Coordinates of C-alpha atoms and ligand atoms in Angstrom, one line a residue:
M1196 CA 94.8 113.5 114.7
H1197 CA 97.6 111.6 112.8
P1198 CA 97.6 107.8 114.0
A1199 CA 101.6 108.2 115.1
S1200 CA 100.8 111.8 117.0
G1201 CA 100.4 110.9 120.5
I1202 CA 101.0 114.5 121.4
G1203 CA 99.0 116.4 118.7
V1204 CA 96.7 119.1 119.7
G1205 CA 93.9 120.6 117.8
N1206 CA 93.5 119.9 114.1
G1207 CA 95.2 117.4 112.4
G1208 CA 97.6 116.5 115.4
I1209 CA 101.2 117.4 114.8
F1210 CA 101.5 116.9 111.5
G1211 CA 100.0 118.8 108.9
K1212 CA 96.6 116.9 107.4
E1213 CA 94.8 114.0 108.8
V1214 CA 94.9 112.0 105.6
D1215 CA 98.1 113.1 103.4
M1216 CA 96.9 114.5 100.0
S1217 CA 99.9 116.3 98.8
V1218 CA 102.7 113.2 98.6
L1219 CA 104.7 113.8 95.1
T1220 CA 106.8 110.8 93.8
L1221 CA 109.8 112.4 92.0
R1222 CA 112.3 109.5 90.7
G1223 CA 110.9 107.1 93.4
F1224 CA 111.6 110.0 96.4
E1225 CA 107.9 110.5 98.3
I1226 CA 108.2 114.1 98.9
H1227 CA 105.9 114.8 102.0
K1228 CA 104.6 118.9 101.5
D1229 CA 104.5 120.6 104.4
F1230 CA 103.7 117.5 106.6
L1231 CA 104.5 119.1 109.1
T1232 CA 102.4 121.9 110.5
S1233 CA 104.4 124.9 112.1
E1234 CA 103.3 123.7 115.8
A1235 CA 105.3 120.8 114.9
Q1236 CA 108.5 121.9 113.2
S1237 CA 109.2 124.1 116.6
A1238 CA 108.3 121.1 118.8
V1239 CA 111.2 119.1 116.0
L1240 CA 113.8 122.2 116.2
E1241 CA 113.4 122.4 120.3
A1242 CA 114.1 118.5 120.2
V1243 CA 117.4 119.0 117.7
R1244 CA 118.5 121.7 120.4
S1245 CA 118.4 119.8 123.3
V1246 CA 120.4 117.2 120.7
A1247 CA 122.9 120.0 119.7
V1248 CA 123.5 120.8 123.5
A1249 CA 124.5 117.1 124.5
A1250 CA 125.8 116.8 121.2
P1251 CA 127.7 120.3 119.9
V1252 CA 127.3 119.9 116.0
F1253 CA 130.9 120.2 114.1
S1254 CA 132.4 120.4 110.7
P1255 CA 133.1 116.8 109.8
M1256 CA 136.7 116.6 107.4
T1257 CA 135.9 114.6 104.2
P1258 CA 138.1 111.5 103.2
Y1259 CA 140.0 114.5 100.7
G1260 CA 140.9 116.5 103.2
K1261 CA 138.5 119.6 103.2
P1262 CA 135.8 120.2 105.8
M1263 CA 132.5 119.9 104.3
S1264 CA 130.5 123.3 104.5
V1265 CA 127.6 121.2 106.1
R1266 CA 128.3 121.0 110.2
M1267 CA 126.4 117.6 111.9
T1268 CA 126.0 116.3 114.9
S1269 CA 123.4 113.0 115.5
A1270 CA 121.5 111.2 118.0
G1271 CA 120.5 107.4 118.3
K1272 CA 122.7 104.6 118.7
Y1273 CA 125.1 105.8 116.2
G1274 CA 126.1 108.7 114.6
W1275 CA 127.6 109.3 111.0
F1276 CA 131.2 110.5 110.7
S1277 CA 133.7 111.6 108.4
D1278 CA 137.6 112.3 108.9
R1279 CA 140.6 111.0 106.9
T1280 CA 139.9 106.9 107.1
G1281 CA 136.7 107.4 105.4
Y1282 CA 132.6 107.9 105.9
R1283 CA 131.3 105.6 108.9
Y1284 CA 128.8 105.5 111.4
V1285 CA 130.5 105.7 115.0
S1286 CA 129.1 105.3 118.9
H1287 CA 130.3 108.1 120.2
H1288 CA 130.7 111.9 119.2
P1289 CA 134.1 113.1 118.2
G1290 CA 134.0 115.0 122.2
G1291 CA 134.0 111.1 123.7
A1292 CA 130.1 111.2 124.7
K1293 CA 127.4 109.1 123.5
W1294 CA 125.2 110.2 121.2
P1295 CA 121.9 111.4 122.4
A1296 CA 118.8 109.3 122.1
I1297 CA 116.7 110.2 119.2
P1298 CA 113.5 112.5 120.4
A1299 CA 110.2 111.3 120.6
P1300 CA 108.7 114.1 117.7
I1301 CA 111.6 113.1 115.8
L1302 CA 110.6 109.3 115.7
D1303 CA 107.0 110.3 115.4
I1304 CA 107.5 111.4 112.1
W1305 CA 109.3 108.2 111.0
N1306 CA 106.9 105.9 112.5
A1307 CA 104.3 108.1 110.5
V1308 CA 106.0 107.9 106.8
A1309 CA 108.6 105.0 107.3
G1310 CA 105.9 101.9 106.7
V1311 CA 108.8 99.9 108.1
D1312 CA 108.2 97.8 111.7
R1313 CA 111.8 98.9 113.1
A1314 CA 112.8 101.8 114.8
P1315 CA 115.6 103.8 113.3
D1316 CA 119.1 104.1 114.6
C1317 CA 120.4 106.9 113.9
C1318 CA 119.1 110.9 113.3
L1319 CA 122.0 112.8 111.5
I1320 CA 121.7 116.2 111.9
N1321 CA 123.1 118.2 109.0
F1322 CA 122.9 122.2 109.7
Y1323 CA 123.5 124.2 105.9
G1324 CA 124.4 128.0 106.9
E1325 CA 124.7 130.3 103.8
G1326 CA 126.9 129.4 101.7
A1327 CA 126.6 125.7 102.4
R1328 CA 125.8 122.8 100.3
M1329 CA 126.0 118.9 99.9
G1330 CA 127.3 117.0 96.7
M1331 CA 125.9 114.5 94.8
H1332 CA 126.2 111.6 97.0
Q1333 CA 124.4 108.3 98.0
D1334 CA 123.8 106.9 101.4
K1335 CA 125.3 103.6 101.5
D1336 CA 126.9 103.2 104.8
E1337 CA 124.3 101.4 105.8
A1338 CA 124.4 97.7 106.1
N1339 CA 120.9 97.0 104.6
F1340 CA 119.6 99.2 101.8
S1341 CA 115.9 97.3 102.6
W1342 CA 115.1 100.4 105.2
P1343 CA 114.2 103.3 103.7
V1344 CA 115.9 106.6 104.7
V1345 CA 113.3 109.4 105.7
S1346 CA 114.4 113.0 105.8
V1347 CA 113.2 116.0 107.8
S1348 CA 113.6 119.7 106.1
L1349 CA 113.5 122.6 109.1
G1350 CA 114.2 126.4 108.4
D1351 CA 115.2 127.7 104.9
D1352 CA 114.9 126.5 101.7
G1353 CA 117.2 124.0 100.2
L1354 CA 117.2 122.9 96.3
F1355 CA 117.4 119.7 96.5
R1356 CA 118.5 117.5 93.4
I1357 CA 118.1 113.7 92.2
G1358 CA 119.8 111.8 90.2
N1359 CA 120.1 108.1 89.1
T1360 CA 121.1 105.1 90.6
E1361 CA 124.4 105.2 89.0
R1362 CA 126.6 108.3 89.0
G1363 CA 125.7 111.2 86.5
G1364 CA 122.9 111.2 83.9
K1365 CA 119.9 114.0 84.3
T1366 CA 118.5 115.3 87.0
E1367 CA 115.6 116.8 89.0
S1368 CA 115.7 119.1 91.4
I1369 CA 113.0 120.4 93.6
W1370 CA 112.9 123.4 96.2
L1371 CA 112.4 121.5 100.1
T1372 CA 110.7 123.7 102.7
S1373 CA 110.3 123.6 106.0
G1374 CA 108.0 121.0 107.4
D1375 CA 108.3 118.4 104.0
V1376 CA 109.3 115.1 104.5
V1377 CA 111.1 112.7 102.2
V1378 CA 111.1 109.3 102.0
M1379 CA 114.1 107.5 99.6
G1380 CA 113.1 104.1 99.9
G1381 CA 112.6 100.7 97.6
D1382 CA 114.0 101.3 94.2
A1383 CA 115.0 104.5 95.0
R1384 CA 117.0 103.6 98.1
L1385 CA 120.1 104.3 96.4
T1386 CA 119.1 107.3 94.3
H1387 CA 121.9 109.9 94.3
H1388 CA 120.9 113.4 96.3
G1389 CA 122.2 116.8 97.2
V1390 CA 121.6 119.7 97.8
D1391 CA 122.9 122.5 95.8
K1392 CA 122.3 125.9 97.6
I1393 CA 119.9 127.4 100.1
R1394 CA 118.1 130.4 100.4
F1395 CA 119.2 131.9 103.4
G1396 CA 116.9 133.7 105.6
S1397 CA 113.8 132.4 103.3
S1398 CA 112.3 131.3 106.7
R1399 CA 111.9 132.6 110.1
L1400 CA 111.7 129.3 112.0
L1401 CA 115.8 129.6 112.5
P1402 CA 115.8 133.3 113.7
K1403 CA 119.6 133.6 112.6
G1404 CA 118.3 131.8 109.2
G1405 CA 119.8 128.5 108.1
R1406 CA 118.2 124.9 107.4
I1407 CA 118.2 122.2 109.6
N1408 CA 117.7 118.0 107.4
L1409 CA 117.4 115.5 109.6
T1410 CA 118.1 112.1 108.0
L1411 CA 116.6 109.0 110.0
R1412 CA 118.5 105.5 109.2
V1413 CA 118.8 102.1 110.1
V1414 CA 122.5 101.1 110.6
D1415 CA 122.8 97.9 111.7
Ligands
SIN103 C1 121.7 114.4 103.1 O1 121.1 113.6 101.7 O2 122.0 113.5 104.3 C2 120.8 115.5 103.0 C3 119.9 115.9 102.3 C4 119.1 116.9 102.8 O3 119.6 117.9 103.1 O4 118.0 117.6 102.5
FE2_104 FE1 122.1 111.6 101.5

């Protein structure tokens, strides 16, 4: 069983492998292909659904006045938010309630791959429906870039593009599939990244299709 897994059953615990043999590094991002077994993916999905009941997904407005194509919600001490005023972390859902706690099956993933002894204080949940995408950006609304960002993909395949610390320049892309986990840290912490498109309906994890991406962050 994976050392970080308290709830594992059977071969390899909740994660795909006892020793993760399939970590590849692309431009400093550590990509753990198939990190989550299908049972673990279902447990994480159930946890995401419980968050979305307490904190319904919404479409943030960009500072430029266009709604984002990705719908979002968050768990943890902070949630990520955007409107005309800009991108920032906020302590409450736009509906007024505090964000729900980050569920244990999601924290288990952080504990297994982040390599730091501090818990994340935000789990941003992004939902990509048909045609949704996310432009190239840096994750830089946090106070301290020495903490990594950990990303978890569920559902449909997403074409993830990785650029450079500076804007522009050459990029490389990789299809992220359900159960993949990416650690964006170290020298790559401020590397630009985005999602060009999803293959809608490519996974059966979400009955109505779509892709879910979780990003765990230390905010303070
Ligand atoms: C993000 O950069 O916030 C999302 C990345 C992804 O959806 O894979
Ligand atoms: Fe990001």
